[in-house]
Amino acid sequence: MDYMIGMDLGTTSTKAVLYDMDCNVLGYANKLYPLYQDQPDMAEEDPEEIFDAVVDALTEVLRKADLKNGKLQGVSFSSAMHSLIGLDADHKPTTRVITWADNRAEKYANEYKKNGKGFEIYSRTGTPTHPMSPLYKLIWLRNEHKDVFDNSKYWVGIKEYIFYRLFGVLKEEISIASATSLFNIFKLDWDEGALKEAGITRDQLPELVEPTEQVTGMHDEYAKVIGIPTDTPFIMGASDGTLSNLGVNAIEPGVVAVTIGTSGAVRTVVEKPVIDPKGRVFCYALTKDKWVIGGPVNNGGIVFRWVRDQLFAPEKITASMMNVDSYDMLTQIAGEVPAGSDGLIFHPYLGGERAPIWDANARGSFFGLTRNHTRAHMVRAALEGIVYNLYNVMLALEEVAGSPKEIMATGGFARSELWRQMLADVFESPVTIPTAFESGALAAVTLAKQSLGLIDDLSVIKDYIGETNTYQPNEANYAAYRELVPIFIRLSRQLQTEYANIAEFQRKFSANSVK
């Protein structure tokens, strides 16, 4: 039997999924690592910890393969976007991994938003003006950490660093590059204007390649540890955002993918680059002839974790003692409250927000609290707030790409019956949930099979996904949401005038307590 492996480089863990050649799952490994938040707005990771996680996950998952009677045909990658690592002349890190969630470049992104330069860059690069972008991280480093900036000869993301450590080459595929604000999506090349703003040259960036690019010649020391031949093809793969669409077969125009993991997103595929005149949605490459437009949100499942840890600590302990999933316990509690949480609205902006408001200073809030509301109302309102915000992104996407003809959904939330139904009710649309395991890794492997000449077209992924479940909107529920969603949207606009003020207060007076 021959095998394929899909790797998913995420914000808090790296996953490796072992497949047979028909894309049936044979094994799985997941390696966690910390997110360092030592000061306000920081969100960093250690590149060595992530590299070790990749090696460990590959090593573990390959124990489930019989390579004496089969062959590992290839390994392909899905990766989080917007990360930035500085490397010195010897390719040693000068920074940790500055992740998409790091907001320390907020001042510079906001300046570019106000002076109009940000939209000019967005109109060429497809990356909205926000501190998540490596461009603004570079401007921040150049202005506030000049020693680090000057000592960095190269700038890469986490996937490029992993490939350099394994193979000694600096390559970056266009899917990840198109999420940097440094890549011209119309010319498929680094954007000279953006490079000038960042204060770097193209010689400091990796060679641009296609997502289907194969890399071989792994360093012997790592090949021996992992247990594979050095000539095993590693396929560059693509960004987790674009592969999320492929992973649920949402690659035809008009089919929308909604993802809620730690963060979340609403995306659809188009056949050429599209720019939003209001700058609300991104446009990133999946391949050179398929582009994904949509909006990412910072606050998905991470909000649910905050609710569990801060509001339901006793239930978390009880769940552990009973050997049941604490999130299942919370969704059961939330399910006892009617749709709309009896008028309690939660804005889930616990880590700033990207789409659709693109405001790193955004903060969370409950609105409508009365003495009649309970913790059960609060947990349901939090779950609803995440979905309201995603629906707000959908409204922006509809203006750019038209109304969706089908909605596919995936992510950790898909395990929750309550959340699935909530999504259908708020969106007032049938929502289809594939049962496929780890859609990002599956999409990466499908891309690899195309690279290896094993398939002709990415649309064959529909044969790998397997069964799906479709949830129909409940009229009694969406009647309540029809009234609450407009209030949610109006409130977010009104509160936005004060987000900067409260964020500045928190930075000034709560520096030691921000985690």
Short mmCIF file of C-alpha atoms in Angstrom, two decimals:
data_model
loop_
_atom_site.label_atom_id
_atom_site.label_comp_id
_atom_site.label_asym_id
_atom_site.label_seq_id
_atom_site.Cartn_x
_atom_site.Cartn_y
_atom_site.Cartn_z
CA MET A 1 0.00 0.00 0.00
CA ASP A 2 1.22 3.50 -0.86
CA TYR A 3 0.61 6.57 1.27
CA MET A 4 0.23 10.36 1.29
CA ILE A 5 0.56 12.74 4.24
CA GLY A 6 -1.21 16.07 4.68
CA MET A 7 0.39 18.52 7.12
CA ASP A 8 -1.52 21.40 8.71
CA LEU A 9 0.68 24.11 10.27
CA GLY A 10 -1.77 25.86 12.58
CA THR A 11 -1.59 28.65 15.14
CA THR A 12 -1.57 26.38 18.17
CA SER A 13 -0.65 22.97 16.77
CA THR A 14 0.70 21.03 13.81
CA LYS A 15 -1.32 18.08 12.55
CA ALA A 16 -0.21 15.24 10.31
CA VAL A 17 -2.79 13.01 8.63
CA LEU A 18 -1.83 9.76 6.91
CA TYR A 19 -3.92 8.73 3.90
CA ASP A 20 -4.00 5.82 1.50
CA MET A 21 -4.09 6.67 -2.20
CA ASP A 22 -7.90 6.86 -2.13
CA CYS A 23 -7.65 9.48 0.63
CA ASN A 24 -8.97 7.27 3.41
CA VAL A 25 -7.53 8.31 6.79
CA LEU A 26 -5.11 5.76 8.23
CA GLY A 27 -3.45 7.74 11.00
CA TYR A 28 -3.33 11.08 12.77
CA ALA A 29 -0.90 13.01 14.96
CA ASN A 30 -1.33 16.41 16.59
CA LYS A 31 1.50 18.31 18.31
CA LEU A 32 0.75 21.39 20.39
CA TYR A 33 2.92 24.45 21.06
CA PRO A 34 2.37 27.65 23.03
CA LEU A 35 1.41 31.09 21.77
CA TYR A 36 3.55 33.69 23.55
CA GLN A 37 1.66 36.81 24.63
CA ASP A 38 4.16 38.42 27.00
CA GLN A 39 2.96 41.97 26.38
CA PRO A 40 -0.14 43.73 25.04
CA ASP A 41 -0.98 42.86 21.41
CA MET A 42 1.82 40.29 21.14
CA ALA A 43 1.10 36.87 19.61
CA GLU A 44 4.31 35.00 18.85
CA GLU A 45 5.50 31.41 18.53
CA ASP A 46 8.90 29.77 18.72
CA PRO A 47 9.99 28.58 15.24
CA GLU A 48 12.07 25.78 16.78
CA GLU A 49 9.08 24.46 18.70
CA ILE A 50 7.04 24.40 15.50
CA PHE A 51 9.85 22.72 13.56
CA ASP A 52 10.12 20.05 16.27
CA ALA A 53 6.34 19.59 16.12
CA VAL A 54 6.52 19.00 12.36
CA VAL A 55 9.27 16.38 12.73
CA ASP A 56 7.53 14.71 15.68
CA ALA A 57 4.12 14.62 13.94
CA LEU A 58 5.61 13.15 10.77
CA THR A 59 7.56 10.58 12.76
CA GLU A 60 4.55 9.54 14.81
CA VAL A 61 2.08 9.26 11.96
CA LEU A 62 4.52 7.22 9.85
CA ARG A 63 4.58 4.53 12.53
CA LYS A 64 1.12 3.63 11.27
CA ALA A 65 2.42 3.07 7.73
CA ASP A 66 4.00 -0.10 6.37
CA LEU A 67 6.79 1.40 4.27
CA LYS A 68 8.45 -2.01 3.82
CA ASN A 69 5.54 -3.02 1.58
CA GLY A 70 4.58 0.42 0.33
CA LYS A 71 5.88 3.88 -0.45
CA LEU A 72 5.27 7.37 0.84
CA GLN A 73 4.34 9.13 -2.40
CA GLY A 74 4.41 12.65 -1.02
CA VAL A 75 3.89 15.09 1.84
CA SER A 76 1.93 18.31 1.29
CA PHE A 77 1.31 21.35 3.45
CA SER A 78 -1.50 23.61 4.57
CA SER A 79 -0.26 26.59 6.57
CA ALA A 80 -1.55 29.54 8.55
CA MET A 81 -1.10 32.86 6.76
CA HIS A 82 0.51 36.22 7.62
CA SER A 83 3.39 34.90 9.75
CA LEU A 84 6.77 36.65 9.69
CA ILE A 85 10.23 35.48 10.76
CA GLY A 86 13.49 37.37 10.33
CA LEU A 87 16.61 35.37 9.42
CA ASP A 88 20.22 36.51 9.63
CA ALA A 89 22.91 35.88 7.00
CA ASP A 90 23.31 32.32 8.31
CA HIS A 91 19.54 31.75 8.13
CA LYS A 92 19.21 31.75 11.93
CA PRO A 93 16.02 33.37 13.30
CA THR A 94 16.33 36.96 14.49
CA THR A 95 12.72 36.97 15.67
CA ARG A 96 10.18 34.48 16.88
CA VAL A 97 7.24 33.75 14.58
CA ILE A 98 5.12 36.91 14.56
CA THR A 99 1.68 35.46 13.87
CA TRP A 100 -1.45 36.77 12.20
CA ALA A 101 -2.89 37.48 15.67
CA ASP A 102 -0.11 39.91 16.61
CA ASN A 103 -1.48 43.48 16.67
CA ARG A 104 1.62 45.48 17.58
CA ALA A 105 1.75 47.03 14.10
CA GLU A 106 -1.72 48.53 14.62
CA LYS A 107 -0.44 52.13 14.70
CA TYR A 108 1.20 51.80 11.30
CA ALA A 109 -1.66 49.94 9.65
CA ASN A 110 -4.05 52.58 10.95
CA GLU A 111 -1.82 55.35 9.58
CA TYR A 112 -1.79 53.74 6.14
CA LYS A 113 -5.54 53.29 6.31
CA LYS A 114 -6.06 56.97 7.06
CA ASN A 115 -3.64 58.38 4.47
CA GLY A 116 -4.98 56.21 1.64
CA LYS A 117 -1.73 54.36 0.98
CA GLY A 118 -3.17 51.24 2.55
CA PHE A 119 -5.99 51.03 0.00
CA GLU A 120 -3.56 51.64 -2.86
CA ILE A 121 -1.48 48.69 -1.68
CA TYR A 122 -4.61 46.59 -1.10
CA SER A 123 -5.80 47.30 -4.65
CA ARG A 124 -2.63 45.64 -5.99
CA THR A 125 -2.05 42.95 -3.37
CA GLY A 126 -5.54 41.90 -2.25
CA THR A 127 -4.56 41.94 1.43
CA PRO A 128 -6.67 44.34 3.53
CA THR A 129 -4.93 47.02 5.59
CA HIS A 130 -4.42 45.42 8.99
CA PRO A 131 -1.54 44.69 11.41
CA MET A 132 -1.88 40.97 10.60
CA SER A 133 -0.09 41.70 7.33
CA PRO A 134 3.68 41.08 7.14
CA LEU A 135 4.03 44.43 5.35
CA TYR A 136 2.90 46.35 8.44
CA LYS A 137 4.88 44.08 10.74
CA LEU A 138 7.99 45.01 8.73
CA ILE A 139 7.20 48.73 8.97
CA TRP A 140 6.72 48.34 12.73
CA LEU A 141 10.02 46.48 13.14
CA ARG A 142 11.87 49.02 11.01
CA ASN A 143 10.58 51.88 13.16
CA GLU A 144 10.57 50.35 16.64
CA HIS A 145 13.11 47.50 16.54
CA LYS A 146 15.67 48.78 14.07
CA ASP A 147 18.45 46.54 15.39
CA VAL A 148 16.38 43.44 14.64
CA PHE A 149 15.31 44.82 11.27
CA ASP A 150 18.86 45.69 10.23
CA ASN A 151 20.24 42.31 11.37
CA SER A 152 17.68 40.39 9.31
CA LYS A 153 18.91 39.51 5.84
CA TYR A 154 15.85 37.44 4.91
CA TRP A 155 12.14 37.53 5.72
CA VAL A 156 10.01 34.38 5.59
CA GLY A 157 6.86 32.81 7.00
CA ILE A 158 6.65 29.65 9.08
CA LYS A 159 6.17 27.24 6.15
CA GLU A 160 9.14 28.71 4.30
CA TYR A 161 11.23 28.31 7.46
CA ILE A 162 10.20 24.65 7.81
CA PHE A 163 11.16 23.95 4.21
CA TYR A 164 14.50 25.72 4.67
CA ARG A 165 15.30 23.65 7.76
CA LEU A 166 14.40 20.40 6.00
CA PHE A 167 15.82 21.09 2.54
CA GLY A 168 18.07 24.18 2.66
CA VAL A 169 16.03 26.12 0.08
CA LEU A 170 14.08 29.37 0.40
CA LYS A 171 10.86 29.07 -1.59
CA GLU A 172 7.43 30.63 -1.11
CA GLU A 173 4.35 29.60 -3.04
CA ILE A 174 1.96 32.22 -4.38
CA SER A 175 -0.91 31.34 -2.04
CA ILE A 176 1.04 32.30 1.09
CA ALA A 177 2.78 35.17 -0.74
CA SER A 178 -0.57 36.68 -1.74
CA ALA A 179 -1.45 37.10 1.96
CA THR A 180 1.59 39.26 2.76
CA SER A 181 0.63 42.65 1.22
CA LEU A 182 3.96 42.32 -0.60
CA PHE A 183 2.72 40.34 -3.62
CA ASN A 184 1.00 41.80 -6.69
CA ILE A 185 -1.92 39.48 -7.41
CA PHE A 186 -2.27 40.77 -10.97
CA LYS A 187 1.40 40.38 -11.95
CA LEU A 188 2.03 37.26 -9.80
CA ASP A 189 5.23 38.80 -8.53
CA TRP A 190 6.51 40.74 -5.54
CA ASP A 191 5.09 44.26 -5.58
CA GLU A 192 7.88 46.82 -5.87
CA GLY A 193 5.80 49.61 -4.33
CA ALA A 194 4.98 47.51 -1.26
CA LEU A 195 8.62 46.40 -0.90
CA LYS A 196 9.69 50.04 -0.94
CA GLU A 197 7.20 50.87 1.83
CA ALA A 198 8.49 47.92 3.87
CA GLY A 199 12.11 48.95 3.34
CA ILE A 200 13.22 45.61 1.89
CA THR A 201 14.22 44.20 -1.51
CA ARG A 202 13.11 41.10 -3.38
CA ASP A 203 16.53 39.55 -2.66
CA GLN A 204 15.43 39.33 0.99
CA LEU A 205 12.39 37.25 0.11
CA PRO A 206 12.08 33.61 -1.01
CA GLU A 207 11.86 32.49 -4.61
CA LEU A 208 8.23 32.48 -5.78
CA VAL A 209 6.84 29.11 -6.90
CA GLU A 210 3.51 27.41 -7.63
CA PRO A 211 1.61 25.62 -4.81
CA THR A 212 2.26 22.38 -6.71
CA GLU A 213 6.06 22.85 -6.52
CA GLN A 214 7.88 19.72 -5.39
CA VAL A 215 10.97 19.84 -3.19
CA THR A 216 13.26 16.84 -2.63
CA GLY A 217 16.67 16.22 -1.10
CA MET A 218 15.85 16.37 2.62
CA HIS A 219 18.85 16.67 4.93
CA ASP A 220 19.96 13.19 5.99
CA GLU A 221 19.71 13.94 9.71
CA TYR A 222 15.99 14.66 9.50
CA ALA A 223 15.18 11.95 6.96
CA LYS A 224 16.71 9.36 9.31
CA VAL A 225 14.75 10.65 12.32
CA ILE A 226 11.45 10.74 10.41
CA GLY A 227 12.16 7.43 8.69
CA ILE A 228 11.73 8.34 5.02
CA PRO A 229 13.99 8.44 1.94
CA THR A 230 15.65 11.78 1.25
CA ASP A 231 14.08 11.89 -2.23
CA THR A 232 10.49 11.80 -0.90
CA PRO A 233 8.63 14.65 -2.65
CA PHE A 234 7.43 17.43 -0.36
CA ILE A 235 4.82 19.60 -2.06
CA MET A 236 4.67 23.27 -1.08
CA GLY A 237 0.88 23.26 -0.76
CA ALA A 238 -1.07 26.43 0.00
CA SER A 239 -2.54 28.58 2.76
CA ASP A 240 -5.01 27.12 5.22
CA GLY A 241 -7.61 29.68 4.16
CA THR A 242 -7.64 28.79 0.50
CA LEU A 243 -7.32 25.07 1.17
CA SER A 244 -10.35 25.24 3.46
CA ASN A 245 -12.47 25.91 0.38
CA LEU A 246 -10.88 23.07 -1.55
CA GLY A 247 -11.26 20.77 1.44
CA VAL A 248 -15.05 21.05 1.45
CA ASN A 249 -15.35 21.11 -2.38
CA ALA A 250 -16.29 24.80 -2.37
CA ILE A 251 -14.25 25.60 -5.47
CA GLU A 252 -16.99 26.40 -7.96
CA PRO A 253 -18.21 30.03 -8.29
CA GLY A 254 -21.14 30.72 -5.98
CA VAL A 255 -20.27 28.03 -3.44
CA VAL A 256 -19.32 29.59 -0.09
CA ALA A 257 -17.23 27.94 2.61
CA VAL A 258 -17.73 29.00 6.22
CA THR A 259 -15.01 27.92 8.63
CA ILE A 260 -15.00 28.22 12.41
CA GLY A 261 -11.89 26.89 14.09
CA THR A 262 -9.82 28.92 16.54
CA SER A 263 -10.62 31.83 14.26
CA GLY A 264 -13.06 31.79 11.35
CA ALA A 265 -13.73 32.91 7.79
CA VAL A 266 -16.26 33.15 4.96
CA ARG A 267 -14.80 32.53 1.48
CA THR A 268 -15.70 31.80 -2.12
CA VAL A 269 -13.66 30.98 -5.23
CA VAL A 270 -13.46 33.20 -8.31
CA GLU A 271 -11.57 32.71 -11.56
CA LYS A 272 -9.60 35.97 -11.51
CA PRO A 273 -8.48 38.47 -8.84
CA VAL A 274 -11.28 40.66 -7.44
CA ILE A 275 -10.86 43.81 -5.33
CA ASP A 276 -13.55 45.21 -3.00
CA PRO A 277 -13.98 48.97 -3.51
CA LYS A 278 -14.53 49.23 0.25
CA GLY A 279 -11.47 47.14 1.11
CA ARG A 280 -13.36 44.68 3.32
CA VAL A 281 -12.50 41.32 1.76
CA PHE A 282 -9.21 39.68 0.82
CA CYS A 283 -8.25 38.11 -2.48
CA TYR A 284 -5.68 35.28 -2.22
CA ALA A 285 -4.43 32.71 -4.72
CA LEU A 286 -5.32 29.04 -4.47
CA THR A 287 -3.63 28.37 -7.80
CA LYS A 288 -2.70 30.75 -10.62
CA ASP A 289 -6.20 30.33 -12.11
CA LYS A 290 -8.29 29.99 -8.93
CA TRP A 291 -8.61 32.83 -6.43
CA VAL A 292 -10.31 32.89 -3.05
CA ILE A 293 -12.05 36.04 -1.84
CA GLY A 294 -13.58 36.46 1.58
CA GLY A 295 -13.14 37.72 5.07
CA PRO A 296 -11.33 36.23 8.07
CA VAL A 297 -12.37 36.79 11.68
CA ASN A 298 -10.08 36.60 14.70
CA ASN A 299 -12.75 35.36 17.03
CA GLY A 300 -14.08 31.86 16.49
CA GLY A 301 -13.61 28.91 18.81
CA ILE A 302 -11.11 30.89 20.86
CA VAL A 303 -14.09 32.85 22.23
CA PHE A 304 -15.80 29.61 23.22
CA ARG A 305 -12.64 28.60 25.08
CA TRP A 306 -12.62 31.94 26.92
CA VAL A 307 -16.26 31.43 27.95
CA ARG A 308 -15.45 27.93 29.20
CA ASP A 309 -12.34 28.94 31.12
CA GLN A 310 -13.59 32.22 32.61
CA LEU A 311 -17.34 31.69 33.10
CA PHE A 312 -17.66 27.92 33.44
CA ALA A 313 -14.55 26.80 35.32
CA PRO A 314 -16.54 24.52 37.69
CA GLU A 315 -18.23 22.80 34.75
CA LYS A 316 -14.83 22.34 33.11
CA ILE A 317 -13.61 20.50 36.20
CA THR A 318 -16.81 18.45 36.40
CA ALA A 319 -16.51 17.47 32.74
CA SER A 320 -12.93 16.34 33.32
CA MET A 321 -13.95 14.22 36.30
CA MET A 322 -16.79 12.67 34.28
CA ASN A 323 -14.48 12.10 31.31
CA VAL A 324 -16.77 14.05 28.96
CA ASP A 325 -15.96 16.91 26.60
CA SER A 326 -16.35 20.25 28.41
CA TYR A 327 -17.45 21.97 25.20
CA ASP A 328 -20.23 19.41 24.72
CA MET A 329 -21.38 20.17 28.26
CA LEU A 330 -21.48 23.91 27.50
CA THR A 331 -23.38 23.53 24.24
CA GLN A 332 -25.91 21.40 26.08
CA ILE A 333 -26.33 24.24 28.58
CA ALA A 334 -26.62 26.80 25.76
CA GLY A 335 -29.23 24.65 24.03
CA GLU A 336 -31.61 25.18 26.95
CA VAL A 337 -31.85 28.88 26.06
CA PRO A 338 -34.07 30.03 23.17
CA ALA A 339 -32.65 31.44 19.93
CA GLY A 340 -31.64 35.06 20.47
CA SER A 341 -30.70 34.47 24.13
CA ASP A 342 -33.72 36.48 25.31
CA GLY A 343 -32.26 39.66 23.82
CA LEU A 344 -28.68 39.28 25.02
CA ILE A 345 -26.13 40.19 22.33
CA PHE A 346 -22.40 39.48 22.49
CA HIS A 347 -19.76 41.16 20.33
CA PRO A 348 -16.98 38.54 20.19
CA TYR A 349 -14.06 40.88 19.57
CA LEU A 350 -11.80 39.52 22.30
CA GLY A 351 -8.67 39.77 20.13
CA GLY A 352 -9.43 42.78 17.96
CA GLU A 353 -11.15 41.98 14.70
CA ARG A 354 -10.40 41.57 11.05
CA ALA A 355 -13.37 41.27 8.68
CA PRO A 356 -15.61 43.04 8.25
CA ILE A 357 -14.61 45.99 10.49
CA TRP A 358 -10.79 45.55 10.25
CA ASP A 359 -10.14 47.12 13.62
CA ALA A 360 -7.33 45.76 15.78
CA ASN A 361 -8.64 47.86 18.69
CA ALA A 362 -12.08 46.23 18.71
CA ARG A 363 -13.12 44.79 22.08
CA GLY A 364 -15.80 42.38 23.20
CA SER A 365 -18.99 43.28 25.02
CA PHE A 366 -22.33 41.97 26.23
CA PHE A 367 -25.31 44.18 25.39
CA GLY A 368 -28.81 43.88 26.77
CA LEU A 369 -27.99 42.24 30.12
CA THR A 370 -30.83 42.10 32.64
CA ARG A 371 -31.34 40.37 35.97
CA ASN A 372 -33.16 37.61 34.12
CA HIS A 373 -30.10 36.56 32.16
CA THR A 374 -28.01 33.63 33.37
CA ARG A 375 -24.66 32.12 32.49
CA ALA A 376 -26.56 29.84 30.10
CA HIS A 377 -27.73 32.94 28.24
CA MET A 378 -24.18 34.24 28.16
CA VAL A 379 -22.71 31.11 26.61
CA ARG A 380 -25.43 30.96 23.96
CA ALA A 381 -25.04 34.68 23.23
CA ALA A 382 -21.31 34.16 22.77
CA LEU A 383 -21.88 31.36 20.26
CA GLU A 384 -24.49 33.44 18.46
CA GLY A 385 -22.20 36.49 18.40
CA ILE A 386 -19.54 34.52 16.54
CA VAL A 387 -22.10 33.49 13.91
CA TYR A 388 -23.60 37.01 13.69
CA ASN A 389 -20.16 38.35 12.90
CA LEU A 390 -19.59 35.72 10.21
CA TYR A 391 -22.96 36.61 8.69
CA ASN A 392 -21.85 40.25 8.63
CA VAL A 393 -18.83 39.11 6.61
CA MET A 394 -21.17 37.24 4.27
CA LEU A 395 -23.10 40.46 3.61
CA ALA A 396 -19.88 42.17 2.52
CA LEU A 397 -18.92 39.20 0.36
CA GLU A 398 -22.33 39.24 -1.35
CA GLU A 399 -21.72 42.83 -2.45
CA VAL A 400 -18.52 41.77 -4.19
CA ALA A 401 -19.32 38.27 -5.49
CA GLY A 402 -23.12 37.98 -5.48
CA SER A 403 -25.47 35.83 -3.43
CA PRO A 404 -24.28 32.31 -2.62
CA LYS A 405 -25.95 29.33 -4.24
CA GLU A 406 -24.65 26.89 -1.66
CA ILE A 407 -22.96 27.05 1.77
CA MET A 408 -20.46 24.46 2.95
CA ALA A 409 -19.14 24.61 6.50
CA THR A 410 -16.25 23.06 8.36
CA GLY A 411 -13.99 23.52 11.37
CA GLY A 412 -14.10 22.47 14.99
CA PHE A 413 -17.58 23.97 15.41
CA ALA A 414 -18.93 21.38 12.97
CA ARG A 415 -18.83 18.80 15.76
CA SER A 416 -21.55 20.75 17.58
CA GLU A 417 -25.15 20.06 16.57
CA LEU A 418 -26.24 23.34 18.16
CA TRP A 419 -23.70 25.43 16.27
CA ARG A 420 -24.52 23.75 12.95
CA GLN A 421 -28.19 24.59 13.32
CA MET A 422 -27.38 28.09 14.53
CA LEU A 423 -25.38 28.74 11.36
CA ALA A 424 -28.29 27.63 9.14
CA ASP A 425 -30.73 29.75 11.15
CA VAL A 426 -28.69 32.97 11.17
CA PHE A 427 -27.73 32.65 7.49
CA GLU A 428 -31.30 31.57 6.62
CA SER A 429 -29.85 29.02 4.25
CA PRO A 430 -29.24 25.28 4.13
CA VAL A 431 -25.73 24.50 5.39
CA THR A 432 -23.92 21.35 4.31
CA ILE A 433 -21.31 19.80 6.60
CA PRO A 434 -18.91 17.23 5.08
CA THR A 435 -17.93 14.37 7.35
CA ALA A 436 -14.35 14.34 5.99
CA PHE A 437 -11.65 14.46 8.67
CA GLU A 438 -9.28 17.46 8.70
CA SER A 439 -10.34 19.17 5.49
CA GLY A 440 -7.15 21.28 5.27
CA ALA A 441 -4.90 18.22 5.25
CA LEU A 442 -7.20 16.49 2.75
CA ALA A 443 -7.04 19.51 0.45
CA ALA A 444 -3.24 19.63 0.72
CA VAL A 445 -3.03 15.97 -0.28
CA THR A 446 -5.39 16.55 -3.22
CA LEU A 447 -3.15 19.38 -4.41
CA ALA A 448 -0.17 17.03 -4.06
CA LYS A 449 -1.86 14.35 -6.15
CA GLN A 450 -2.31 16.91 -8.92
CA SER A 451 1.36 17.88 -8.58
CA LEU A 452 2.41 14.24 -8.85
CA GLY A 453 0.26 13.65 -11.92
CA LEU A 454 -2.07 11.28 -10.09
CA ILE A 455 -5.20 13.35 -10.84
CA ASP A 456 -6.04 15.81 -13.60
CA ASP A 457 -8.31 18.20 -11.77
CA LEU A 458 -8.90 19.35 -8.18
CA SER A 459 -12.64 18.74 -8.52
CA VAL A 460 -12.04 15.04 -7.76
CA ILE A 461 -11.97 16.03 -4.10
CA LYS A 462 -15.73 15.53 -4.11
CA ASP A 463 -15.01 11.80 -4.30
CA TYR A 464 -12.77 11.98 -1.21
CA ILE A 465 -15.06 13.99 1.05
CA GLY A 466 -17.61 11.23 1.50
CA GLU A 467 -20.94 11.74 3.21
CA THR A 468 -22.38 15.13 4.06
CA ASN A 469 -25.13 16.35 6.37
CA THR A 470 -27.34 19.31 5.47
CA TYR A 471 -29.07 21.49 8.06
CA GLN A 472 -32.19 23.41 7.13
CA PRO A 473 -33.00 26.79 8.73
CA ASN A 474 -35.64 26.72 11.46
CA GLU A 475 -38.23 29.43 10.79
CA ALA A 476 -38.98 29.94 14.48
CA ASN A 477 -35.31 30.62 15.16
CA TYR A 478 -34.47 32.83 12.19
CA ALA A 479 -37.44 35.07 12.97
CA ALA A 480 -35.62 36.07 16.17
CA TYR A 481 -32.26 36.40 14.43
CA ARG A 482 -33.74 38.67 11.75
CA GLU A 483 -34.43 41.24 14.44
CA LEU A 484 -31.20 40.83 16.41
CA VAL A 485 -28.60 40.75 13.62
CA PRO A 486 -29.29 44.37 12.49
CA ILE A 487 -28.91 45.49 16.12
CA PHE A 488 -25.62 43.60 16.34
CA ILE A 489 -24.32 45.31 13.19
CA ARG A 490 -25.45 48.81 14.18
CA LEU A 491 -23.93 48.40 17.63
CA SER A 492 -20.57 47.32 16.26
CA ARG A 493 -20.46 50.49 14.16
CA GLN A 494 -21.44 52.71 17.06
CA LEU A 495 -18.99 51.11 19.49
CA GLN A 496 -16.18 51.42 16.95
CA THR A 497 -15.87 55.11 17.78
CA GLU A 498 -14.73 54.14 21.29
CA TYR A 499 -12.66 51.01 20.61
CA ALA A 500 -9.43 52.97 20.21
CA ASN A 501 -10.01 54.78 23.50
CA ILE A 502 -10.66 51.67 25.57
CA ALA A 503 -7.78 49.82 23.88
CA GLU A 504 -5.41 52.66 24.73
CA PHE A 505 -6.60 52.62 28.34
CA GLN A 506 -5.93 48.87 28.54
CA ARG A 507 -2.44 49.26 27.11
CA LYS A 508 -1.71 52.06 29.54
CA PHE A 509 -3.12 50.64 32.76
CA SER A 510 -3.38 46.88 32.25
CA ALA A 511 -0.07 46.00 30.63
CA ASN A 512 0.84 43.40 33.24
CA SER A 513 -2.52 41.67 33.12
CA VAL A 514 -3.04 41.39 29.36
CA LYS A 515 -2.48 37.80 28.27
#
